[in-house]
Amino acid sequence: MLEITDLHVHYGGIHAIKGISMKVEEGQIISLIGANGAGKSTTLRTICGLKEATKGSIKYEGVELTKLDTSQIVKRGITMVPEGRRIFPNLSVYENLMAGAYLRKEREEVKKDIDYVYGLFPVLKEREAQRAGTLSGGEQQMLAIGRALMSKPRLLLFDEPSLGLAPVIVKEVFQMIKRIHSEGVTIFLVEQNAYEALKLCDYAYVLETGTIVLQGTGKQLLEDERVRKAYLGG
Amino acid sequence: MQHLVNAISLGFVFGLVAVGYALVYGVVKLVNFAHGDVFMMGAYMMFYASVLFGFPWLAAVIFGIALTALLGVGIEKVAYRPLRKYPRINSLVSSIGMSFLLQNFAVVVFGGIQRSFPVPEMMKKTIILGEVRIQSVSIYTIIFSILVVLLLTFILQKTRIGLAMRILSTDFETARLMGINVDRTISFTFALGSALAAVSAVFYALRYPQIFPFMGQYPGSRAFIAAVVGGIGSIKGALVGGFLLGMLTVLLPAAFPEYSGYREALIFALLVIVLVFKPNGLFGQEVGEKA
Ligand SMILES: Nc1ncnc2c1ncn2[C@@H]1O[C@H](COP(=O)(O)OP(=O)(O)O)[C@@H](O)[C@H]1O
Ligand SMILES: [Mg+2]
């Protein structure tokens, strides 16, 4: 579905991604783990066209994404739940969801999808008219996920969805990711919470300062000595 | 009473110019110092459309508004867009340069002398109600300003492009992630802000029919103060700020003729007082949750 080959990304003089290659098959959950500053967010932002690649290719169903702008990429069925949620605090919960459907024209379908999202997250329905900035951290994460779903993605990228949330909520978030996956959406999950991410995924990559140092099935990596040491606290 | 009507209508004029500032600031975080000069250009375009091309008054006004909107879009393209990826101070300086450019362009091309803005007969009338005499232009100003504000509110709250503008005002990158075309939305914002400047120029010129290349400076600075007092970036605040200034400008000399010389000082005192107690302006919100 998605194939990244020898991707390089720079921020001015900083070489943030140094020639990574990875593959996402349709229907899978792929995890990308790594420490702070490893380049995880940069990878996701480059897939979405928010950051330009300096070299290499990102192919999605045969189409080269590095030449497209974000709106064209979103139209093709990719979107992201960004790091730190990035909901629009001054807009109502409903308007945030409508923002996710910004590119879609079919009003009836959009309406149905709003109801679908409200079904997944009843709390959003309750707070429909409320300013999104007044929601709790967990609710904001639900809203960010709901907003992403409103674009009807087939490939959904998550950038550290568990960041800054209470353990109970983290559990809910991972359950929700599983549920969205079970409804046919392919998942690309970036996490620092390596244990949960590895448990959940079909295949995983470990990123260190812009380079992929390890890869394997979630099970393999959970048992890997180096992963245990560096990311699972022994 | 007549002073009150007069004050309200001037308040609306300042308010509309201020809303134009606030709109652009709210979306792109740029204090557009050329706004007052766009206002001036609007007045000239209407003048020429009417006097030179002989357009009927209303057609000239609509033509002028449309052309001014285009001018705003053009200014953004050449003077601000190329600087967008640099620190904001660059665009700020660019807008000051644009202000001088427009003023000098007007002096050279339109001439430094004052021109008489055409005022249709129906705007010249004075309505007499018993003791009070109200100029019909004040009434028209109030009615149309309210309509313009309602229209603007509708665009911002109920349309797709309005949603895009509100999203852009908080977060460019996530706006792009939603598929919003940032360039097009910013162009539209400038078109709208400049059209507002042109609309307010009509009302201003009906009231003070002598137009000249520097006519934008006074209402421009007034509107800037109004926008700051109201909380820059806040539409509601800009309107209220404009209102306050219009009131002060008209009512102060009327109530205390002997102190009218202190008017400017008082207006700046108001600015200082508001900023001391509410650094973000009357309707400005805390950083991180902009209106
Ligand atoms: N906007 C930026 N400007 C300059 N450098 C950046 C920017 N964003 C990220 N970087 C740098 O790129 C590298 C990777 O960052 P990032 O992708 O955010 O890592 P992660 O998401 O894994 O924590 C870091 O060295 C970071 O300092
Ligand atoms: Mg990150």
XYZ file of C-alpha atoms and ligand atoms in Angstrom:
553
model
C 0.000 0.000 0.000
C 2.738 2.423 1.066
C 6.384 2.027 0.209
C 9.105 4.387 1.380
C 12.475 4.037 -0.332
C 15.732 5.721 0.675
C 13.989 8.780 2.094
C 16.068 11.781 3.171
C 14.678 14.880 4.899
C 16.514 18.020 6.009
C 15.668 21.006 8.194
C 18.110 23.513 6.799
C 21.446 22.004 7.740
C 19.985 19.306 9.991
C 19.803 15.917 8.321
C 16.774 14.560 10.167
C 15.979 11.466 8.080
C 18.961 9.662 6.606
C 17.773 7.263 3.947
C 15.035 5.144 5.503
C 12.996 2.490 3.721
C 9.805 0.871 4.977
C 6.685 -0.848 3.780
C 3.081 -0.784 4.910
C 0.794 -3.535 3.606
C -2.917 -2.940 3.376
C -4.771 -4.047 6.491
C -1.721 -4.043 8.758
C -0.774 -2.121 11.848
C 2.784 -0.864 11.480
C 4.625 0.719 14.396
C 7.554 3.072 14.342
C 9.285 3.505 17.688
C 12.242 5.563 18.756
C 13.455 8.109 21.275
C 12.685 11.804 21.266
C 14.203 13.528 18.253
C 14.771 10.308 16.312
C 12.759 11.638 13.376
C 9.416 9.880 13.849
C 7.253 12.972 13.427
C 9.339 14.097 10.487
C 8.680 10.777 8.779
C 4.919 11.111 9.221
C 4.858 14.757 8.209
C 6.772 13.934 5.062
C 4.288 11.194 4.163
C 1.470 13.751 4.494
C 3.288 16.323 2.396
C 3.636 18.762 5.300
C 7.417 18.546 4.976
C 9.253 18.163 1.689
C 11.670 15.299 1.150
C 15.153 16.082 -0.087
C 15.636 12.710 -1.703
C 13.950 9.349 -2.071
C 10.446 8.200 -2.793
C 7.155 7.549 -1.031
C 4.832 5.483 -3.189
C 1.194 5.012 -2.258
C -0.668 2.572 -4.475
C 1.775 3.336 -7.254
C 1.507 7.122 -6.918
C 4.538 9.185 -5.918
C 3.483 11.261 -2.879
C 6.580 13.439 -2.579
C 5.393 15.425 -5.592
C 1.867 16.002 -4.290
C 0.616 18.610 -1.874
C -1.153 17.708 1.334
C -4.692 18.217 0.081
C -4.088 15.802 -2.799
C -2.601 13.272 -0.400
C -5.548 13.572 1.984
C -7.933 13.166 -0.956
C -6.232 9.890 -1.781
C -7.093 8.520 1.638
C -4.191 9.269 3.963
C -4.402 11.435 7.046
C -2.730 11.875 10.385
C -3.645 12.337 14.018
C -0.865 14.810 14.757
C 1.432 14.867 17.757
C -0.089 16.937 20.558
C -3.571 16.444 18.970
C -3.653 19.945 17.442
C -7.413 20.295 17.682
C -8.769 23.778 16.938
C -9.513 25.127 20.420
C -11.733 28.045 19.367
C -13.955 25.982 17.144
C -16.786 23.882 18.463
C -16.431 20.125 18.615
C -18.779 19.868 15.657
C -16.784 22.376 13.624
C -13.597 20.465 14.369
C -15.176 17.357 12.892
C -16.383 19.328 9.874
C -12.833 20.613 9.428
C -11.751 16.982 9.049
C -14.279 16.618 6.234
C -13.140 19.851 4.596
C -12.319 18.252 1.239
C -15.449 16.160 1.018
C -18.402 17.294 -1.034
C -21.067 14.628 -0.340
C -23.082 16.218 2.451
C -25.220 13.176 3.205
C -22.192 10.927 3.577
C -20.450 13.451 5.792
C -23.497 13.593 8.021
C -23.493 9.823 8.344
C -19.827 9.852 9.249
C -20.403 12.453 11.931
C -22.964 10.119 13.442
C -20.483 7.266 13.119
C -17.846 9.277 15.011
C -20.419 10.236 17.655
C -21.164 6.536 17.946
C -17.501 5.793 18.590
C -17.122 8.700 21.022
C -20.469 9.517 22.666
C -18.780 12.212 24.747
C -18.191 14.236 21.570
C -21.894 14.169 20.823
C -22.631 15.475 24.308
C -20.175 18.308 23.831
C -21.002 18.984 20.192
C -21.560 22.726 20.576
C -18.834 23.295 23.144
C -15.524 24.956 22.308
C -12.992 22.201 21.737
C -10.484 23.999 23.951
C -12.655 23.220 26.970
C -12.327 19.447 26.532
C -10.044 17.353 28.716
C -6.837 15.947 27.258
C -8.402 12.549 26.657
C -11.471 14.047 25.036
C -9.272 16.176 22.819
C -7.450 13.056 21.675
C -10.808 11.451 20.860
C -11.722 14.565 18.914
C -8.428 14.500 17.012
C -9.078 10.878 16.083
C -12.681 11.628 15.133
C -11.568 14.568 13.030
C -9.086 12.360 11.185
C -11.777 9.750 10.557
C -13.971 12.425 8.987
C -11.712 12.489 5.931
C -12.492 8.775 5.409
C -8.880 7.616 5.463
C -7.730 4.204 4.300
C -4.316 4.768 5.833
C -4.297 6.539 9.187
C -1.082 7.820 10.738
C -0.932 8.298 14.510
C 1.820 10.450 16.015
C 2.242 9.515 19.687
C -1.459 9.282 20.528
C -0.715 8.275 24.126
C 1.463 11.290 24.873
C 0.502 13.093 28.076
C -2.568 11.007 28.825
C -3.509 9.165 32.000
C -2.953 5.368 31.869
C -6.694 4.620 31.762
C -7.147 6.911 28.800
C -4.086 5.484 27.080
C -5.718 2.080 27.247
C -8.881 3.481 25.697
C -6.915 5.120 22.913
C -5.163 1.873 21.997
C -8.462 0.050 22.094
C -9.910 2.622 19.746
C -6.988 2.193 17.350
C -7.663 -1.556 17.339
C -11.311 -0.949 16.645
C -10.640 1.453 13.763
C -8.213 -1.092 12.356
C -10.819 -3.840 12.608
C -13.101 -1.711 10.453
C -10.650 -1.848 7.606
C -8.302 1.098 8.109
C -4.576 0.483 7.783
C -2.647 1.954 10.700
C 0.808 3.507 10.919
C 1.520 4.120 14.584
C 4.364 6.217 15.958
C 4.938 5.780 19.675
C 7.377 6.264 22.496
C 5.234 3.895 24.499
C 7.096 1.025 22.851
C 5.512 -1.808 24.784
C 1.930 -1.031 23.776
C 2.910 -0.230 20.220
C 4.819 -3.467 19.753
C 2.063 -5.525 21.320
C -0.469 -4.055 18.931
C 1.381 -4.149 15.631
C 2.006 -6.638 12.866
C 5.402 -5.243 12.008
C 7.619 -2.565 13.540
C 10.612 -0.386 12.803
C 13.018 1.172 15.297
C 14.327 4.608 14.386
C 17.490 6.128 15.861
C 18.663 9.597 14.795
C 17.164 9.329 11.353
C 18.174 5.756 10.596
C 16.264 2.498 10.931
C 18.357 0.311 13.178
C 16.016 -2.636 13.680
C 12.857 -4.119 12.249
C 10.739 -7.186 12.708
C 7.344 -8.400 13.841
C 6.065 -6.925 17.077
C 6.752 -10.211 18.827
C 10.326 -10.410 17.594
C 11.108 -6.904 18.746
C 9.480 -7.397 22.130
C 11.895 -10.233 22.702
C 14.902 -8.480 21.222
C 17.615 -7.796 23.768
C 18.518 -4.335 22.400
C 14.886 -3.221 22.249
C 14.271 -4.434 25.797
C 17.271 -2.487 27.019
C 16.688 0.749 25.148
C 12.892 1.047 24.978
C 11.267 -1.282 27.465
C 13.262 -0.361 30.540
C 15.321 -3.555 30.739
C -29.366 63.346 19.603
C -27.940 64.453 16.283
C -24.494 64.142 17.799
C -25.324 60.670 18.933
C -26.430 59.530 15.482
C -23.398 61.201 14.035
C -21.142 59.503 16.569
C -22.632 56.099 15.942
C -22.200 56.417 12.225
C -18.584 57.572 12.504
C -18.060 54.761 14.974
C -19.225 52.305 12.360
C -16.873 53.762 9.771
C -13.873 53.389 12.078
C -15.214 50.047 13.156
C -15.349 48.714 9.611
C -11.809 49.826 8.846
C -10.713 48.245 12.118
C -12.504 45.019 11.271
C -10.473 44.891 8.068
C -7.282 45.151 10.134
C -8.512 42.567 12.586
C -9.516 40.139 9.874
C -6.095 40.148 8.251
C -4.332 40.121 11.598
C -6.498 37.305 12.875
C -5.702 35.046 9.966
C -2.098 35.834 9.041
C -0.932 37.657 12.207
C 0.192 40.638 10.181
C -0.470 44.231 11.215
C -1.108 45.550 7.742
C 0.021 49.162 7.834
C -1.032 49.614 4.227
C -4.670 49.064 5.156
C -5.451 52.784 5.412
C -3.895 53.346 2.011
C -5.922 50.569 0.483
C -8.860 52.510 1.887
C -7.609 55.610 0.051
C -7.150 53.672 -3.185
C -10.722 52.460 -2.863
C -11.989 56.019 -2.682
C -9.985 57.021 -5.772
C -11.152 54.046 -7.778
C -14.743 54.991 -7.115
C -13.970 58.596 -7.922
C -12.448 57.729 -11.287
C -15.092 55.174 -12.128
C -17.718 57.812 -11.567
C -16.043 60.963 -12.907
C -13.836 59.583 -15.655
C -15.844 56.642 -16.941
C -19.203 58.128 -16.065
C -20.439 55.069 -14.219
C -23.657 55.626 -12.299
C -22.921 56.166 -8.603
C -23.839 52.721 -7.332
C -22.026 50.986 -10.192
C -18.929 53.075 -9.484
C -19.029 52.081 -5.838
C -19.389 48.387 -6.596
C -16.673 48.601 -9.233
C -14.417 50.353 -6.712
C -15.032 47.735 -4.050
C -14.261 44.903 -6.460
C -11.108 46.578 -7.722
C -9.926 47.338 -4.197
C -10.434 43.700 -3.249
C -8.259 42.727 -6.208
C -5.675 45.286 -5.162
C -5.554 43.723 -1.707
C -5.024 40.279 -3.196
C -2.252 41.665 -5.396
C -0.517 43.405 -2.503
C -0.505 40.203 -0.499
C 0.964 38.283 -3.451
C 3.863 40.626 -4.113
C 4.585 42.133 -0.697
C 3.714 39.518 1.938
C 3.532 36.042 0.456
C 7.216 35.837 -0.493
C 8.080 36.805 3.100
C 5.726 34.389 4.798
C 8.411 31.892 5.722
C 10.530 34.580 7.389
C 9.977 36.218 10.787
C 6.872 38.386 10.886
C 8.819 41.596 11.298
C 9.783 41.321 7.617
C 6.165 41.450 6.483
C 5.516 44.281 8.903
C 8.271 46.380 7.369
C 7.053 45.386 3.936
C 3.572 46.656 4.806
C 4.989 50.012 5.908
C 6.849 50.191 2.605
C 3.654 49.313 0.770
C 1.887 52.122 2.595
C 4.429 54.688 1.353
C 4.353 53.166 -2.093
C 0.581 53.524 -2.379
C 0.597 57.089 -1.050
C 3.315 58.172 -3.457
C 1.716 56.328 -6.315
C -1.457 58.271 -5.576
C 0.396 61.583 -5.468
C 2.078 60.940 -8.799
C -0.791 59.350 -10.666
C -3.868 60.942 -9.090
C -2.198 64.238 -8.227
C -1.674 65.845 -4.850
C -4.703 68.112 -4.998
C -7.991 67.277 -3.357
C -10.798 65.866 -5.446
C -14.480 65.968 -4.741
C -15.978 62.584 -4.148
C -19.382 62.380 -5.831
C -22.201 62.436 -3.306
C -25.603 61.417 -4.613
C -28.514 63.709 -3.832
C -30.281 61.287 -1.534
C -27.238 61.214 0.760
C -27.119 64.978 1.023
C -30.506 65.354 2.613
C -30.984 66.353 6.171
C -33.810 64.741 8.007
C -35.525 67.051 10.453
C -37.424 65.489 13.299
C -38.780 68.266 15.437
C -35.711 69.739 17.103
C -33.131 67.317 15.763
C -31.490 67.406 12.393
C -29.984 64.192 11.190
C -27.960 63.821 8.049
C -29.317 61.067 5.891
C -25.799 59.830 5.192
C -25.446 58.930 8.865
C -28.549 56.783 8.680
C -27.359 55.043 5.528
C -23.960 54.473 7.098
C -25.482 52.839 10.143
C -27.855 50.614 8.183
C -25.293 49.447 5.655
C -22.589 48.928 8.260
C -24.879 46.645 10.195
C -25.643 44.720 7.018
C -21.947 44.434 6.212
C -21.151 43.167 9.707
C -23.953 40.604 9.492
C -22.715 39.463 6.106
C -19.179 39.157 7.415
C -20.344 37.187 10.424
C -22.278 34.890 8.132
C -19.231 34.325 5.924
C -17.009 33.573 8.914
C -19.427 31.364 10.807
C -21.437 29.579 8.159
C -19.378 29.123 5.028
C -16.606 26.735 4.089
C -14.115 29.495 3.344
C -15.028 31.107 6.682
C -14.265 27.863 8.460
C -10.951 27.717 6.602
C -10.136 31.264 7.735
C -10.916 30.494 11.354
C -8.810 27.344 11.209
C -5.927 29.171 9.578
C -6.039 31.738 12.339
C -5.051 29.113 14.891
C -2.823 26.613 13.136
C -1.378 26.753 9.607
C 0.080 23.280 9.544
C -2.989 21.476 10.817
C -5.050 23.588 8.419
C -3.003 22.089 5.602
C -3.559 18.643 7.045
C -7.308 19.245 6.711
C -6.686 19.887 3.013
C -7.178 23.641 3.251
C -5.483 25.617 0.484
C -3.544 28.128 2.555
C -2.645 30.517 -0.274
C -6.168 30.714 -1.576
C -7.640 31.256 1.877
C -5.183 34.069 2.595
C -5.958 35.687 -0.762
C -9.625 35.572 0.101
C -8.924 37.117 3.499
C -7.120 40.031 1.873
C -9.894 40.432 -0.673
C -12.439 40.589 2.113
C -10.374 42.944 4.281
C -9.712 45.275 1.358
C -13.344 45.223 0.282
C -14.206 46.265 3.828
C -11.709 49.109 3.543
C -13.401 50.192 0.312
C -16.870 50.030 1.859
C -15.744 52.143 4.768
C -14.059 54.522 2.311
C -17.448 55.108 0.684
C -19.035 56.108 3.973
C -16.046 58.155 4.984
C -15.945 60.012 1.670
C -19.679 60.693 1.804
C -19.073 62.389 5.106
C -15.837 64.163 4.169
C -16.082 64.397 0.366
C -12.570 65.731 -0.243
C -10.335 62.856 -1.203
C -6.541 63.087 -1.354
C -3.553 60.705 -1.328
C -3.039 60.848 2.442
C -6.678 60.549 3.393
C -6.092 56.971 4.584
C -3.716 57.951 7.355
C -6.199 59.386 9.804
C -8.879 56.675 9.610
C -6.101 54.105 9.286
C -4.455 55.117 12.525
C -7.862 55.457 14.200
C -8.788 51.971 13.087
C -5.463 50.615 14.233
C -6.072 52.035 17.706
C -9.592 50.659 17.596
C -8.300 47.227 16.703
C -5.718 47.292 19.487
C -8.206 48.549 22.068
C -10.670 45.878 21.032
C -8.073 43.123 21.104
C -6.269 42.774 17.851
C -7.516 39.883 15.776
C -10.950 39.983 17.336
C -13.680 41.125 14.947
C -16.058 41.976 17.748
C -13.320 43.873 19.538
C -12.439 45.893 16.454
C -16.044 46.913 16.024
C -16.411 47.914 19.654
C -13.070 49.707 19.575
C -14.101 51.613 16.453
C -17.330 52.491 18.091
C -15.644 53.866 21.189
C -13.323 55.979 19.090
C -16.115 57.289 16.908
C -18.059 58.247 20.006
C -15.096 59.979 21.579
C -14.227 61.791 18.383
C -17.694 63.264 17.970
C -19.185 63.429 21.449
C -16.214 64.812 23.322
C -15.972 68.105 21.463
C -19.756 68.346 21.472
C -20.067 67.896 25.200
C -17.020 69.889 26.252
C -16.224 72.306 23.432
C -13.574 74.001 25.557
C -11.583 70.750 25.826
C -11.866 69.639 22.211
C -8.188 70.410 21.682
C -7.361 67.504 23.999
C -9.256 64.982 21.913
C -6.212 63.218 20.494
C -4.560 63.106 23.882
C -7.677 61.562 25.375
C -7.888 58.933 22.687
C -4.318 57.877 23.288
C -4.938 57.950 27.021
C -7.769 55.504 26.416
C -5.411 53.279 24.456
C -2.865 53.321 27.245
C -5.443 52.684 29.965
C -6.918 49.722 28.133
C -3.514 48.237 27.472
C -2.416 48.667 31.078
C -5.425 46.799 32.409
C -6.030 44.448 29.513
C -2.816 43.965 27.560
C -4.650 41.823 25.022
C -7.373 44.411 24.469
C -10.993 44.329 25.528
C -11.861 41.166 23.618
C -8.395 39.774 23.134
C -7.988 36.353 24.625
C -5.062 34.810 26.352
C -2.281 33.569 24.157
C -3.146 30.173 22.777
C -6.846 30.760 22.388
C -7.252 33.552 19.911
C -10.690 34.666 18.893
N 10.778 22.488 12.518
C 12.017 22.022 12.730
N 13.092 22.794 12.478
C 14.338 22.326 12.674
N 14.620 21.101 13.117
C 13.611 20.287 13.384
C 12.244 20.696 13.206
N 11.439 19.666 13.553
C 12.265 18.671 13.930
N 13.549 19.035 13.832
C 14.711 18.187 14.131
O 14.598 17.000 13.415
C 14.941 15.884 14.211
C 13.774 14.903 14.270
O 12.674 15.498 14.931
P 11.261 14.790 15.050
O 10.900 14.234 13.724
O 10.324 15.758 15.660
O 11.572 13.612 16.053
P 10.593 12.725 16.936
O 9.209 12.900 16.434
O 11.101 11.331 16.738
O 10.738 13.158 18.354
C 15.319 16.449 15.580
O 16.733 16.551 15.618
C 14.708 17.804 15.600
O 15.479 18.687 16.359
Mg 7.598 13.560 17.427
